[in-house]
GROMACS .gro file of C-alpha atoms in nm:
model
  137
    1UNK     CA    1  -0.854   1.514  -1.599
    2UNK     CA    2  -0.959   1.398  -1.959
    3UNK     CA    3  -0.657   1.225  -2.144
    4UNK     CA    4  -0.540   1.437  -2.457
    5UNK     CA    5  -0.395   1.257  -2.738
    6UNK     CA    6  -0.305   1.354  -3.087
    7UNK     CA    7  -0.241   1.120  -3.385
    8UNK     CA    8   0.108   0.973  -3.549
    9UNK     CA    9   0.072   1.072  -3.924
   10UNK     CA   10   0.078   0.771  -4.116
   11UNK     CA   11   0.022   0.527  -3.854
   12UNK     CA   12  -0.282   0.348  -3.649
   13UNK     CA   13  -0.118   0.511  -3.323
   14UNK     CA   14  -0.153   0.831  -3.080
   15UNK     CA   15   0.029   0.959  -2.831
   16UNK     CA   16  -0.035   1.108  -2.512
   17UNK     CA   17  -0.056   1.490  -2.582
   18UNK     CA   18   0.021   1.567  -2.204
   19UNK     CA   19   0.100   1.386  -1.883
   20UNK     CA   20  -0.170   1.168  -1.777
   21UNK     CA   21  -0.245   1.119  -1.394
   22UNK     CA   22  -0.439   0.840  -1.312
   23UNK     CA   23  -0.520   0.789  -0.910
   24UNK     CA   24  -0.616   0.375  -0.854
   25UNK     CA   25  -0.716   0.226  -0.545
   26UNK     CA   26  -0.460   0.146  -0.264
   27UNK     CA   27  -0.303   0.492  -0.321
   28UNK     CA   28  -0.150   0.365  -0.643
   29UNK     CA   29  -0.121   0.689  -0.860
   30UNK     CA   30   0.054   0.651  -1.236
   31UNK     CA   31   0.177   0.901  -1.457
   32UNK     CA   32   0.159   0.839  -1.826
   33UNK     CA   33   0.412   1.104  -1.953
   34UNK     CA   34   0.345   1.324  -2.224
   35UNK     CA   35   0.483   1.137  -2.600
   36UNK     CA   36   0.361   0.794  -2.440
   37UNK     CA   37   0.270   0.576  -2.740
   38UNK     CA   38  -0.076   0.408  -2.741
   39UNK     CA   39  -0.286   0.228  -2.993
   40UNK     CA   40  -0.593   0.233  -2.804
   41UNK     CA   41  -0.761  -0.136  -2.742
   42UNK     CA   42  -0.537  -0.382  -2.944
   43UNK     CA   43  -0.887  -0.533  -3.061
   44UNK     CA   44  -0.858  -0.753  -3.443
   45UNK     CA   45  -1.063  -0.563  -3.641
   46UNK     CA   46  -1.320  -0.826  -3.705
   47UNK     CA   47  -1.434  -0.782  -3.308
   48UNK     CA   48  -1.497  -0.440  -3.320
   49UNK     CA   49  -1.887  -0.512  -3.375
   50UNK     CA   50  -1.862  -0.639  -3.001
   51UNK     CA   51  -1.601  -0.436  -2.816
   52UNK     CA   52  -1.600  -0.088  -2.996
   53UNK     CA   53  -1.341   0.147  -3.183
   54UNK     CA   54  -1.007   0.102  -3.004
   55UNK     CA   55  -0.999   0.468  -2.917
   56UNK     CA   56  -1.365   0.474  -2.752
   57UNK     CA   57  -1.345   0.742  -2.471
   58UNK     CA   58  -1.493   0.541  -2.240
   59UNK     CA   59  -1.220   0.261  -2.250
   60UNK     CA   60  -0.873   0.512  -2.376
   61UNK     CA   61  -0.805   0.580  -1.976
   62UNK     CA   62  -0.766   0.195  -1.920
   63UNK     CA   63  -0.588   0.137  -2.287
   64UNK     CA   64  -0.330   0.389  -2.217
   65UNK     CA   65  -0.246   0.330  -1.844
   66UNK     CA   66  -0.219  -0.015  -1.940
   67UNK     CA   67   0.007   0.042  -2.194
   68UNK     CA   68   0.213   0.254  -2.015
   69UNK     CA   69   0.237  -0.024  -1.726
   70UNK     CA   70   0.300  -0.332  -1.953
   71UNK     CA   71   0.581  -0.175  -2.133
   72UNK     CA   72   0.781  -0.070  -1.776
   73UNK     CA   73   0.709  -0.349  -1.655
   74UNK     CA   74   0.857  -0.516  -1.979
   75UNK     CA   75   1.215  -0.308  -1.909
   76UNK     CA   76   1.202  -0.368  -1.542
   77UNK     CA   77   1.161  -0.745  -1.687
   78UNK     CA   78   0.859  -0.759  -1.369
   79UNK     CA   79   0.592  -1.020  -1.445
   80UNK     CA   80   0.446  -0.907  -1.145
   81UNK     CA   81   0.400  -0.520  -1.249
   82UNK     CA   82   0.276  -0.694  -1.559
   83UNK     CA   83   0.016  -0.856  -1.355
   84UNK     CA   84  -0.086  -0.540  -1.162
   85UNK     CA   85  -0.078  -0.362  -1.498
   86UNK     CA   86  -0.383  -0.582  -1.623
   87UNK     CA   87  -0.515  -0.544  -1.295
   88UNK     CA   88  -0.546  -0.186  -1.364
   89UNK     CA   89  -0.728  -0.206  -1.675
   90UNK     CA   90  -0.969  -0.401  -1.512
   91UNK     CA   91  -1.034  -0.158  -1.237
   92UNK     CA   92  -1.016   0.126  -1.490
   93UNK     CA   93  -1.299   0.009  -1.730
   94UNK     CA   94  -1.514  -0.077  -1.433
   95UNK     CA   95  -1.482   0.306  -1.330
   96UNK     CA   96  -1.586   0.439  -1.671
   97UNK     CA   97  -1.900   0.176  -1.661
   98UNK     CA   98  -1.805  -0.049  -1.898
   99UNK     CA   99  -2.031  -0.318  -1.833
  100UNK     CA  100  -1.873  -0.621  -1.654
  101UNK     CA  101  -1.971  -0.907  -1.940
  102UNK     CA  102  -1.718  -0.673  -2.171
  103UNK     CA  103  -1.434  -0.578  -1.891
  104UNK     CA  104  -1.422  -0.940  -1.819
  105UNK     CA  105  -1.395  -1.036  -2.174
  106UNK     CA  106  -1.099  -0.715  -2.209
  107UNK     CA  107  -0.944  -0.887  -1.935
  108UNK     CA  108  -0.944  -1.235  -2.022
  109UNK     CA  109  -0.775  -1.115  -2.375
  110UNK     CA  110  -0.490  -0.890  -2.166
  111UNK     CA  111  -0.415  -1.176  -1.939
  112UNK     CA  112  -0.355  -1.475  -2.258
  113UNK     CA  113  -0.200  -1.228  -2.441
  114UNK     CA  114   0.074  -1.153  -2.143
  115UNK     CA  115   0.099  -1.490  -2.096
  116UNK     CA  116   0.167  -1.560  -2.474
  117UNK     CA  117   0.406  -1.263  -2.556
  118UNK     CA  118   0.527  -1.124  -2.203
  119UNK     CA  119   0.870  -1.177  -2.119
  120UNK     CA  120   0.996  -1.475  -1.911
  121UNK     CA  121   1.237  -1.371  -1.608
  122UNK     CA  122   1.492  -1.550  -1.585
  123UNK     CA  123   1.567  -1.733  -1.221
  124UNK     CA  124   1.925  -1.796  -1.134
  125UNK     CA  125   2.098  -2.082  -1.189
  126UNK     CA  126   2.134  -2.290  -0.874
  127UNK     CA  127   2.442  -2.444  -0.813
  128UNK     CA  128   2.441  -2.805  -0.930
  129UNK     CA  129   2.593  -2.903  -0.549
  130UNK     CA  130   2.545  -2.567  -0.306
  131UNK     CA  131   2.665  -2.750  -0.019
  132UNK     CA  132   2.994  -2.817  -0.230
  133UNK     CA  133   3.313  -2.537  -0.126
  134UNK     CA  134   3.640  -2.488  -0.266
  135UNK     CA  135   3.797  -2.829  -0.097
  136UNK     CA  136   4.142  -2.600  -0.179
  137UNK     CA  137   4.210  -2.521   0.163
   0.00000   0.00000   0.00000
């Protein structure tokens, strides 16, 4: 199944014009439901001499699965889905042939930029003294 999109007026952005199933390895299957935002590769313009338009067929399967994936994992507040969500791309630009040098590259850039903007769960507090009880009774 091709992905459909159609174009925001007055904005860089597209949408997902109808639900998008994606089948990855290890029976992982995603749905990117029809209205899903997307602006394609989030490539500075000034590197689009190496990478390509952000909306290149060839690469729009990975771009919008991986958006899809990094913002649920952003509500679930998952670094780990985050993780598998770059994982994804990877895998998904290697099945469209996008030569490893550039997937690599893509990768690298998904992976600091996660690390730079994702979301930090929060871990419990541990009690200062857990072996401490109520001395109450």
């Amino acid at each position: 199944m091709t992905v459909r999109l159609k174009t925001v007026a007055g904005s860089n952005k597209m949408v997902v014009d109808q639900d998008y199933h994606c089948e990855l390895p290890f029976d992982w299957n995603v749905t990117v439901p029809e209205g899903t935002p997307t602006d394609g590769f989030s490539i500075p313009r000034p590197l689009w001499w190496l990478f390509g338009d952000p909306f290149q067929p060839r690469h729009i399967e990975a771009a919008i699965v991986h958006d899809y994936l990094c913002v649920r994992s952003h509500e679930q507040q998952d670094y780990e889905a985050r993780v598998m969500a770059d994982a994804a791309f990877f895998l998904l630009m290697e099945r469209h042939g996008v030569p490893y040098w550039k997937r690599a590259l893509m990768y690298l850039g998904v992976r600091w930029w996660g690390r730079l903007t994702c979301f930090r769960v929060k871990k419990p507090k541990a009690p200062e003294h857990p072996n401490d009880e109520d001395d109450s009774t």
